[in-house]
């Protein structure tokens, strides 16, 4: 069984990160703060248009901070690039000195793989957006995130794009590993809408990748996962029209969770593509006040682009279970797609709550077969066991329907590097706790629920929900595409300059 490394040191080792003077000496580079290191970095800083942050700088703490507060990975330097030229300088610097290097956009890697121990090539300030209205495409810098894409593309230009739902997720990591959105069943993954990418390669060349230019690289960038083949400096995506959808949701008493799951997994994956997305959530959350009991919640929700009568027909088996609440509402595309935690005000401007970050450890599964009753009962029992602890947020499962009726499954597994094309649904085991003292119990829970699902899950996992505890990650993320990805890696990064614990290695 795959086990999650338990100690911080083990976690850092699994991430390929070694910190401290002794560890840096093992890497063959001088320790942070030595005179030689300072001189070396000064030579880079002089050539950058952007800024270079080092340990000891006032902003180093925030520059090194990651979305997952379980992780603390302290690079020797963080370069905030403003141009392709900056990216080339940072790559050249790392290549010539043998420093570990990583690309970084939104910092949401579940395992912090965008913070290399050497130098971080941060592209978050490269956030331009340019429309080509004649072709219905948009070209965006890798520094955009879900929020800025929503503001610029959906609100600003009135065009749809297969954006994620968390406002601070970076477009680069999202697009390179797949991109599951509220349009997943209707339009496929974000990878399926990628038309071109500009990339600075590990050897310093700046190239285009598209169906015409370097098609093998383009194939690998569409699902091969972030941080493997070069630093992407722009993406061009297809955009969509923005019809007003129906937004629907139902909540159920916890005693009906098993029936809800059984009905949902029968109807959602088999639905036509007019069911643009449909998710199921079963969660355990701390009491809202005082010492009350934890709360168990079961719900479904999604977007529908057909008629209300058709939607009511589709949902009839769930309605027959007697939901505690139920709603179907016709709304605007922008209302239906706005990022989580944000609201659109009367003037059309977006207001978002400040993000609250929690330490977390989440695992994921793709399911290709319906879950039998015994599996559903086991899953529910596991959700009921989520330990949480003081200051925790929630634990449980969030499941996104795909299925034979979905656009994503209509794409061949080898057409892009995103191999997961015959799935019924994708599941993430949510797990956000509060205090360091709760870590061991919550990490153990994630391992337990993951182990309990082995008899039922496909063995595939989402490369964008990257999981350091997954030993079989090569086959889980890439399946039959693994060897081809290794050949692309050999062609574009034979020295494995861009490497991390679950990075693609050069091969034949
Ligand atoms: C709260 C939350 C919500 C999420 N919601 C969704 C969702 O709705 N749909 C979905 O599909 N996924 C979702 N994800 C997963 C998300 O897509 C991945 O975590 C993604 O890798 C994050 O990208 P990033 O740029 O923010 O992260 P980073 O940590 O900056 O980067 C992630 C990986 O990409 C590499 N990378 C970053 N920038 C570049 C670049 N310019 N060129 C090459 N490589 C690069 C990094 O080296 C790293 O390996 C979510 C994650 C979180 C934490």
Coordinates of C-alpha atoms and ligand atoms in Angstrom, one line a residue:
X1 CA 0.0 0.0 0.0
X2 CA 1.2 3.5 -0.7
X3 CA 2.1 5.3 2.5
X4 CA 2.5 9.0 3.0
X5 CA 5.9 10.1 4.5
X6 CA 5.1 11.0 8.0
X7 CA 7.8 13.3 9.3
X8 CA 8.6 16.7 7.9
X9 CA 12.1 15.6 7.0
X10 CA 10.6 12.6 5.1
X11 CA 8.2 14.9 3.3
X12 CA 11.0 17.2 2.3
X13 CA 13.1 14.3 1.1
X14 CA 10.2 12.9 -0.9
X15 CA 9.9 16.3 -2.5
X16 CA 13.6 16.2 -3.4
X17 CA 14.3 19.1 -1.1
X18 CA 17.2 19.3 1.2
X19 CA 17.8 22.5 3.3
X20 CA 20.5 23.6 5.6
X21 CA 24.3 23.9 5.1
X22 CA 25.1 20.2 5.3
X23 CA 22.3 19.3 2.8
X24 CA 23.4 22.0 0.4
X25 CA 26.9 20.8 0.6
X26 CA 25.6 17.4 -0.6
X27 CA 24.2 19.1 -3.6
X28 CA 27.7 20.5 -4.4
X29 CA 26.7 24.1 -3.9
X30 CA 27.8 26.5 -1.1
X31 CA 25.4 27.1 1.8
X32 CA 23.0 30.1 1.9
X33 CA 24.7 33.3 2.9
X34 CA 28.2 32.5 1.9
X35 CA 30.2 35.2 0.1
X36 CA 30.4 33.1 -3.0
X37 CA 26.7 32.6 -3.2
X38 CA 26.1 36.3 -2.8
X39 CA 28.5 37.2 -5.6
X40 CA 26.9 34.5 -7.8
X41 CA 23.4 35.8 -7.3
X42 CA 24.4 39.4 -7.7
X43 CA 25.6 38.5 -11.2
X44 CA 22.1 37.2 -12.0
X45 CA 20.3 40.1 -10.4
X46 CA 22.1 42.6 -12.6
X47 CA 20.8 40.8 -15.7
X48 CA 17.1 40.6 -14.5
X49 CA 14.4 43.1 -15.2
X50 CA 12.4 41.5 -12.4
X51 CA 13.5 41.1 -8.7
X52 CA 15.6 38.4 -7.0
X53 CA 14.7 37.5 -3.4
X54 CA 17.1 35.7 -1.1
X55 CA 16.9 34.4 2.4
X56 CA 17.4 37.4 4.8
X57 CA 15.5 39.8 2.5
X58 CA 12.4 41.3 4.2
X59 CA 10.0 39.7 1.8
X60 CA 11.6 36.3 1.7
X61 CA 9.0 34.7 3.9
X62 CA 6.1 35.7 1.7
X63 CA 8.0 35.0 -1.4
X64 CA 8.7 31.4 -0.3
X65 CA 5.2 30.8 1.1
X66 CA 3.1 28.0 -0.5
X67 CA -0.6 27.4 -0.6
X68 CA -0.3 24.2 1.4
X69 CA 0.8 25.4 4.8
X70 CA 1.9 21.8 5.7
X71 CA 5.0 22.5 3.6
X72 CA 7.9 24.8 4.3
X73 CA 10.4 24.7 1.4
X74 CA 13.1 27.4 1.4
X75 CA 14.7 28.0 -2.0
X76 CA 18.1 29.6 -2.2
X77 CA 16.7 32.3 -4.4
X78 CA 13.4 33.3 -5.9
X79 CA 13.4 35.2 -9.2
X80 CA 10.3 37.1 -10.0
X81 CA 10.5 37.3 -13.8
X82 CA 8.9 40.0 -15.9
X83 CA 9.9 38.8 -19.4
X84 CA 11.0 35.9 -21.5
X85 CA 14.5 37.3 -21.3
X86 CA 14.3 37.1 -17.5
X87 CA 13.2 33.4 -17.7
X88 CA 16.1 32.7 -20.0
X89 CA 18.6 34.3 -17.6
X90 CA 17.3 32.3 -14.7
X91 CA 17.4 29.0 -16.6
X92 CA 20.9 29.8 -17.9
X93 CA 22.0 30.6 -14.3
X94 CA 20.7 27.3 -13.0
X95 CA 22.1 25.3 -15.9
X96 CA 25.6 26.7 -15.7
X97 CA 25.8 26.3 -11.9
X98 CA 23.9 23.0 -11.5
X99 CA 21.3 24.6 -9.2
X100 CA 18.0 22.8 -8.8
X101 CA 15.4 25.0 -10.6
X102 CA 11.6 25.0 -10.7
X103 CA 8.9 27.0 -12.6
X104 CA 6.3 28.6 -10.4
X105 CA 3.0 30.3 -11.2
X106 CA 0.2 30.1 -8.6
X107 CA 2.1 28.1 -5.9
X108 CA -0.9 25.6 -5.6
X109 CA 1.1 22.4 -6.2
X110 CA -0.3 20.1 -3.5
X111 CA 3.3 19.0 -2.6
X112 CA 5.0 22.3 -3.2
X113 CA 7.0 21.1 -6.2
X114 CA 7.2 24.6 -7.6
X115 CA 9.6 25.6 -4.9
X116 CA 12.9 24.0 -5.8
X117 CA 15.7 24.0 -3.3
X118 CA 17.9 26.0 -5.6
X119 CA 16.2 28.8 -7.6
X120 CA 12.6 29.4 -8.3
X121 CA 11.7 30.8 -11.7
X122 CA 8.5 32.6 -10.7
X123 CA 6.4 33.9 -13.6
X124 CA 3.4 35.3 -11.6
X125 CA 4.1 38.8 -12.9
X126 CA 3.9 37.7 -16.5
X127 CA 0.1 38.1 -16.6
X128 CA -0.8 39.7 -19.9
X129 CA -4.1 38.8 -21.7
X130 CA -4.6 39.3 -25.5
X131 CA -7.7 38.4 -27.5
X132 CA -7.9 37.4 -31.1
X133 CA -11.6 38.0 -31.7
X134 CA -11.4 36.9 -35.3
X135 CA -10.4 33.4 -34.2
X136 CA -12.1 33.3 -30.8
X137 CA -8.9 32.6 -29.0
X138 CA -7.1 34.2 -26.1
X139 CA -3.4 34.3 -25.3
X140 CA -2.5 34.6 -21.6
X141 CA 0.7 35.0 -19.6
X142 CA 1.5 32.1 -17.2
X143 CA 1.1 34.5 -14.3
X144 CA -2.6 34.7 -14.6
X145 CA -4.7 32.8 -12.1
X146 CA -8.4 31.7 -12.1
X147 CA -9.5 35.1 -10.8
X148 CA -7.7 37.2 -13.4
X149 CA -8.8 34.8 -16.2
X150 CA -12.4 35.2 -15.0
X151 CA -12.1 39.0 -14.8
X152 CA -10.4 39.3 -18.2
X153 CA -12.0 36.6 -20.3
X154 CA -15.4 35.9 -18.9
X155 CA -16.4 39.3 -17.4
X156 CA -14.1 41.5 -19.5
X157 CA -14.6 39.9 -23.0
X158 CA -17.8 38.0 -22.5
X159 CA -16.2 34.7 -23.6
X160 CA -16.1 31.4 -21.9
X161 CA -13.0 29.5 -20.9
X162 CA -12.5 26.2 -19.1
X163 CA -11.3 28.0 -15.9
X164 CA -10.9 26.3 -12.5
X165 CA -13.0 27.3 -9.5
X166 CA -10.4 28.4 -6.9
X167 CA -9.5 32.0 -7.5
X168 CA -5.8 31.7 -6.7
X169 CA -4.9 28.6 -8.7
X170 CA -2.4 29.5 -11.4
X171 CA -3.4 29.0 -15.1
X172 CA 0.0 27.4 -15.8
X173 CA -0.2 24.5 -13.4
X174 CA -3.9 24.1 -14.2
X175 CA -3.4 23.9 -17.9
X176 CA -0.3 21.8 -18.0
X177 CA -1.8 19.0 -15.9
X178 CA -5.3 18.8 -17.3
X179 CA -7.8 21.5 -16.0
X180 CA -11.1 20.2 -14.7
X181 CA -13.8 22.8 -14.7
X182 CA -17.5 23.5 -14.6
X183 CA -17.5 22.7 -18.3
X184 CA -15.7 19.4 -18.0
X185 CA -18.5 17.2 -19.4
X186 CA -19.6 19.6 -22.1
X187 CA -16.2 20.8 -23.4
X188 CA -13.6 18.5 -22.0
X189 CA -10.5 19.6 -20.1
X190 CA -8.6 22.8 -20.5
X191 CA -5.8 20.8 -22.2
X192 CA -8.3 20.1 -25.0
X193 CA -8.6 23.8 -25.6
X194 CA -4.9 24.6 -25.6
X195 CA -3.9 25.7 -29.1
X196 CA -0.3 26.9 -28.6
X197 CA 2.3 27.5 -25.9
X198 CA 5.5 29.5 -25.9
X199 CA 8.3 27.8 -23.9
X200 CA 11.8 28.6 -22.7
X201 CA 13.5 25.2 -22.9
X202 CA 16.1 24.0 -20.5
X203 CA 18.8 24.7 -23.1
X204 CA 17.7 28.3 -23.3
X205 CA 15.9 28.2 -26.6
X206 CA 12.6 30.1 -26.8
X207 CA 10.2 28.0 -28.9
X208 CA 6.5 27.7 -30.0
X209 CA 4.7 24.5 -29.4
X210 CA 1.5 23.8 -31.4
X211 CA 0.0 21.2 -33.7
X212 CA 2.3 22.6 -36.4
X213 CA 5.4 23.5 -34.4
X214 CA 7.1 20.8 -32.3
X215 CA 4.0 18.7 -32.1
X216 CA 5.6 16.2 -29.7
X217 CA 6.4 18.9 -27.2
X218 CA 2.9 20.3 -27.7
X219 CA 1.4 16.8 -27.1
X220 CA 3.5 16.5 -23.8
X221 CA 2.5 20.0 -22.6
X222 CA -1.2 19.0 -22.8
X223 CA -1.4 16.9 -19.6
X224 CA 2.2 15.9 -19.0
X225 CA 2.1 18.0 -15.8
X226 CA 3.8 21.3 -14.9
X227 CA 7.5 21.7 -14.4
X228 CA 8.7 19.0 -16.8
X229 CA 9.7 20.3 -20.2
X230 CA 10.5 24.0 -19.9
X231 CA 9.1 27.2 -18.5
X232 CA 5.9 28.2 -20.4
X233 CA 5.7 31.9 -21.0
X234 CA 2.3 32.1 -22.7
X235 CA -0.7 29.9 -23.6
X236 CA -3.3 30.3 -26.4
X237 CA -6.7 28.8 -25.7
X238 CA -9.9 28.4 -27.6
X239 CA -12.8 30.3 -26.0
X240 CA -16.5 29.5 -25.9
X241 CA -19.8 31.2 -26.2
X242 CA -21.5 32.0 -22.9
X243 CA -25.1 30.8 -22.9
X244 CA -27.1 31.2 -19.7
X245 CA -27.2 27.8 -17.9
X246 CA -29.3 26.4 -15.2
X247 CA -27.5 26.0 -11.9
X248 CA -28.9 23.3 -9.7
X249 CA -28.2 21.8 -6.3
X250 CA -29.7 19.4 -3.7
X251 CA -28.8 18.6 -0.1
X252 CA -29.7 15.4 1.6
X253 CA -30.0 14.2 5.2
X254 CA -26.9 12.2 5.9
X255 CA -29.0 9.0 6.4
X256 CA -29.7 9.2 2.6
X257 CA -26.1 9.6 1.6
X258 CA -25.7 6.0 0.2
X259 CA -28.9 6.3 -1.8
X260 CA -27.8 9.7 -3.1
X261 CA -24.5 8.3 -4.2
X262 CA -26.1 5.3 -5.9
X263 CA -28.6 7.4 -7.8
X264 CA -26.0 10.1 -8.7
X265 CA -23.4 7.6 -10.2
X266 CA -26.1 6.1 -12.3
X267 CA -27.5 9.3 -13.8
X268 CA -24.6 11.8 -13.9
X269 CA -21.9 9.9 -15.9
X270 CA -24.5 8.7 -18.4
X271 CA -26.1 12.1 -19.0
X272 CA -25.7 14.0 -22.3
X273 CA -23.1 16.8 -22.6
X274 CA -25.8 19.3 -21.8
X275 CA -24.9 18.3 -18.2
X276 CA -21.9 20.6 -18.3
X277 CA -20.7 19.5 -14.9
X278 CA -22.1 17.6 -11.9
X279 CA -20.4 17.1 -8.6
X280 CA -21.2 15.2 -5.4
X281 CA -19.9 16.1 -2.0
X282 CA -19.9 14.2 1.3
X283 CA -18.1 16.1 4.0
X284 CA -17.6 16.3 7.8
X285 CA -17.1 19.8 9.1
X286 CA -16.4 21.1 12.6
X287 CA -19.2 22.6 14.7
X288 CA -19.9 26.2 13.7
X289 CA -19.8 27.3 17.3
X290 CA -18.8 25.9 20.7
X291 CA -18.4 22.2 21.4
X292 CA -21.3 20.9 19.3
X293 CA -21.0 17.8 17.2
X294 CA -19.3 17.7 13.8
X295 CA -21.7 18.1 10.9
X296 CA -22.1 15.6 8.1
X297 CA -23.3 17.0 4.8
X298 CA -24.3 15.3 1.5
X299 CA -25.1 17.3 -1.6
X300 CA -25.0 17.4 -5.4
X301 CA -24.8 20.3 -7.7
X302 CA -24.0 21.3 -11.3
X303 CA -24.6 23.2 -14.5
X304 CA -27.2 22.3 -17.2
X305 CA -27.5 23.7 -20.7
X306 CA -30.7 22.1 -21.8
X307 CA -34.3 22.9 -20.9
X308 CA -35.7 22.9 -17.3
X309 CA -38.0 20.1 -18.1
X310 CA -35.1 17.9 -19.3
X311 CA -33.2 18.7 -16.2
X312 CA -36.1 17.8 -13.9
X313 CA -36.4 14.5 -15.8
X314 CA -32.7 13.8 -15.4
X315 CA -32.8 14.6 -11.6
X316 CA -36.0 12.6 -11.0
X317 CA -34.3 9.6 -9.3
X318 CA -32.6 12.0 -6.9
X319 CA -35.8 14.0 -6.3
X320 CA -37.6 10.8 -5.5
X321 CA -35.2 10.3 -2.5
X322 CA -36.7 13.4 -0.9
X323 CA -33.9 15.9 -0.7
X324 CA -33.7 18.3 2.3
X325 CA -33.4 21.2 -0.1
X326 CA -33.5 21.5 -3.9
X327 CA -33.0 24.4 -6.3
X328 CA -32.9 25.0 -10.1
X329 CA -32.2 28.5 -11.2
X330 CA -31.6 30.0 -14.6
X331 CA -28.6 32.4 -14.3
X332 CA -26.0 34.2 -16.3
X333 CA -22.8 32.4 -17.5
X334 CA -20.7 34.7 -15.3
X335 CA -22.8 34.0 -12.2
X336 CA -22.5 30.3 -12.8
X337 CA -18.7 30.4 -13.4
X338 CA -17.6 32.9 -10.8
X339 CA -14.7 31.7 -8.6
X340 CA -15.4 30.1 -5.2
X341 CA -15.7 32.7 -2.4
X342 CA -16.4 35.6 -4.8
X343 CA -19.6 37.5 -5.7
X344 CA -20.4 39.7 -8.6
X345 CA -21.7 43.1 -7.4
X346 CA -24.4 45.2 -9.0
X347 CA -21.9 47.1 -11.2
X348 CA -20.5 43.8 -12.5
X349 CA -17.3 44.0 -10.3
X350 CA -16.1 40.9 -8.5
X351 CA -15.5 40.8 -4.7
X352 CA -13.6 37.9 -3.2
X353 CA -13.2 36.9 0.4
X354 CA -9.5 36.7 1.4
X355 CA -8.2 33.2 1.2
X356 CA -7.8 31.2 4.4
X357 CA -5.0 28.7 4.1
X358 CA -5.0 25.3 5.9
X359 CA -2.4 22.6 6.1
X360 CA -3.7 19.7 4.1
X361 CA -2.9 16.4 2.5
X362 CA -5.3 15.3 -0.2
X363 CA -5.3 12.2 -2.4
X364 CA -7.2 11.5 -5.6
X365 CA -8.7 8.7 -7.7
X366 CA -10.4 8.2 -11.0
X367 CA -13.1 5.6 -11.0
X368 CA -13.9 3.6 -14.2
X369 CA -16.6 1.3 -12.7
X370 CA -19.6 2.1 -10.7
X371 CA -19.1 1.7 -7.0
X372 CA -20.9 -1.3 -5.5
X373 CA -23.1 -0.8 -2.4
X374 CA -20.3 -2.2 -0.1
X375 CA -17.9 0.4 -1.5
X376 CA -20.4 3.3 -1.0
X377 CA -20.9 2.2 2.6
X378 CA -17.2 2.0 3.2
X379 CA -16.7 5.5 1.7
X380 CA -19.4 6.9 3.9
X381 CA -17.9 5.3 7.0
X382 CA -14.5 6.8 6.2
X383 CA -16.0 10.3 5.8
X384 CA -17.6 9.8 9.2
X385 CA -14.2 9.0 10.6
X386 CA -12.4 12.2 9.5
X387 CA -10.6 13.4 12.6
X388 CA -10.3 17.2 11.8
X389 CA -9.3 18.8 15.1
X390 CA -9.2 22.4 16.5
X391 CA -9.3 25.1 13.8
X392 CA -9.8 22.5 11.0
X393 CA -11.9 23.2 7.9
X394 CA -13.4 20.0 6.3
X395 CA -12.7 16.5 5.3
X396 CA -14.5 14.1 3.0
X397 CA -14.9 13.7 -0.8
X398 CA -15.7 15.8 -3.8
X399 CA -16.5 13.9 -6.9
X400 CA -16.8 15.2 -10.5
X401 CA -18.8 13.3 -13.1
X402 CA -17.3 12.4 -16.4
X403 CA -18.7 9.3 -18.1
X404 CA -19.2 7.9 -21.6
X405 CA -21.5 10.9 -22.4
X406 CA -18.8 13.4 -21.6
X407 CA -16.7 15.4 -24.1
X408 CA -13.5 14.6 -22.1
X409 CA -14.0 10.9 -22.6
X410 CA -14.6 11.4 -26.4
X411 CA -10.8 12.2 -26.7
X412 CA -8.5 9.3 -27.3
X413 CA -6.1 8.5 -24.3
X414 CA -3.0 9.1 -26.5
X415 CA -4.3 12.2 -28.3
X416 CA -2.9 14.4 -25.6
X417 CA -0.7 13.5 -22.6
X418 CA -3.9 13.6 -20.4
X419 CA -4.6 9.9 -20.4
X420 CA -7.7 9.7 -18.2
X421 CA -10.3 9.3 -20.9
X422 CA -12.5 6.4 -19.9
X423 CA -13.5 7.5 -16.5
X424 CA -16.9 7.6 -14.8
X425 CA -15.8 10.2 -12.2
X426 CA -12.9 11.8 -10.5
X427 CA -12.7 11.9 -6.7
X428 CA -10.6 14.0 -4.4
X429 CA -10.3 13.1 -0.7
X430 CA -10.6 16.6 1.0
X431 CA -8.6 17.0 4.1
X432 CA -7.9 20.4 5.7
X433 CA -6.9 20.5 9.3
X434 CA -5.9 23.4 11.6
X435 CA -3.1 22.8 14.0
X436 CA 0.2 21.0 13.7
X437 CA -0.8 18.6 16.5
X438 CA -3.7 17.3 14.2
X439 CA -1.4 16.5 11.3
X440 CA -0.6 12.9 12.1
X441 CA -4.2 11.8 12.6
X442 CA -5.4 13.6 9.4
X443 CA -2.5 12.3 7.3
X444 CA -3.3 8.8 8.6
X445 CA -7.0 9.3 7.7
X446 CA -6.1 10.2 4.1
X447 CA -4.1 7.0 3.8
X448 CA -7.0 5.0 5.3
X449 CA -9.7 6.3 3.0
X450 CA -7.3 5.9 0.0
X451 CA -6.6 2.3 1.1
X452 CA -10.3 1.6 1.6
X453 CA -11.0 2.6 -2.0
X454 CA -8.3 0.3 -3.5
X455 CA -10.8 -2.5 -4.4
X456 CA -13.0 0.0 -6.3
X457 CA -10.8 2.7 -7.8
X458 CA -9.0 2.4 -11.2
X459 CA -5.5 3.1 -9.9
X460 CA -5.4 6.3 -12.0
X461 CA -4.8 9.6 -10.2
X462 CA -4.9 13.2 -11.3
X463 CA -1.4 14.6 -12.0
X464 CA -2.6 18.0 -10.9
X465 CA -3.6 16.6 -7.5
X466 CA 0.0 15.6 -7.1
X467 CA 0.6 13.2 -4.2
X468 CA 4.0 12.5 -2.7
X469 CA 2.6 9.3 -1.0
X470 CA 1.8 7.7 -4.4
X471 CA 4.4 5.1 -5.2
X472 CA 2.8 4.1 -8.5
X473 CA 2.6 7.7 -9.7
X474 CA 4.1 7.0 -13.2
X475 CA 1.3 4.7 -14.2
X476 CA -1.4 6.5 -12.1
X477 CA -0.8 9.9 -13.7
X478 CA 0.3 8.9 -17.2
X479 CA -0.7 5.3 -17.9
X480 CA 0.1 4.2 -21.5
X481 CA 1.6 7.7 -22.2
X482 CA 4.5 7.3 -19.8
X483 CA 7.1 6.0 -22.3
X484 CA 6.3 8.7 -24.9
X485 CA 6.5 11.4 -22.2
X486 CA 10.0 10.1 -21.3
X487 CA 11.1 10.3 -25.0
X488 CA 9.9 13.9 -25.2
X489 CA 11.7 14.6 -22.0
X490 CA 14.9 13.1 -23.5
X491 CA 14.5 15.3 -26.6
X492 CA 13.9 18.6 -24.7
X493 CA 15.6 18.1 -21.3
X494 CA 18.1 15.3 -21.6
X495 CA 20.1 16.5 -18.6
X496 CA 16.9 16.5 -16.5
X497 CA 17.5 20.2 -15.4
X498 CA 13.8 20.5 -14.5
X499 CA 13.5 17.7 -12.0
X500 CA 11.5 17.0 -8.9
X501 CA 10.4 13.9 -6.9
X502 CA 7.6 13.0 -9.3
X503 CA 9.1 14.6 -12.4
X504 CA 9.2 12.8 -15.8
X505 CA 12.7 11.5 -16.4
X506 CA 14.4 11.2 -19.8
X507 CA 14.0 7.7 -21.4
X508 CA 13.8 5.8 -24.6
Ligands
LIG1 C1 -7.4 25.1 -3.7 C2 -7.2 24.4 -5.0 C3 -8.2 24.3 -6.0 C4 -8.0 23.6 -7.2 N1 -9.0 23.5 -8.1 C5 -8.8 22.9 -9.2 C6 -9.8 22.8 -10.2 O1 -10.9 23.4 -10.1 N2 -9.5 22.1 -11.4 C7 -8.3 21.5 -11.6 O2 -8.2 20.9 -12.6 N3 -7.3 21.6 -10.7 C8 -7.5 22.2 -9.5 N4 -6.5 22.3 -8.6 C9 -5.2 21.7 -8.9 C10 -4.4 22.6 -9.6 O3 -4.7 22.6 -11.0 C11 -2.9 22.2 -9.5 O4 -2.5 22.3 -8.1 C12 -1.9 23.1 -10.3 O5 -0.7 22.4 -10.5 C13 -1.7 24.4 -9.6 O6 -1.0 25.3 -10.5 P1 -0.3 26.6 -9.9 O7 0.3 27.3 -11.1 O8 -1.2 27.3 -9.0 O9 0.8 25.9 -9.0 P2 2.5 25.9 -8.9 O10 2.7 25.4 -7.6 O11 3.0 27.3 -9.2 O12 2.8 25.0 -10.1 C14 2.4 23.6 -10.2 C15 3.3 22.8 -11.1 O13 3.4 23.4 -12.4 C16 4.7 23.9 -12.6 N5 4.7 25.2 -13.3 C17 4.2 26.3 -12.8 N6 4.3 27.3 -13.7 C18 4.8 26.8 -14.8 C19 5.2 27.3 -16.1 N7 5.0 28.6 -16.4 N8 5.8 26.5 -16.9 C20 6.0 25.2 -16.7 N9 5.7 24.6 -15.5 C21 5.1 25.4 -14.5 C22 5.4 23.9 -11.3 O14 6.8 23.7 -11.4 C23 4.7 22.8 -10.5 O15 5.3 21.6 -10.8 C24 -6.7 23.0 -7.4 C25 -5.7 23.1 -6.5 C26 -5.9 23.8 -5.3 C27 -4.8 23.9 -4.3

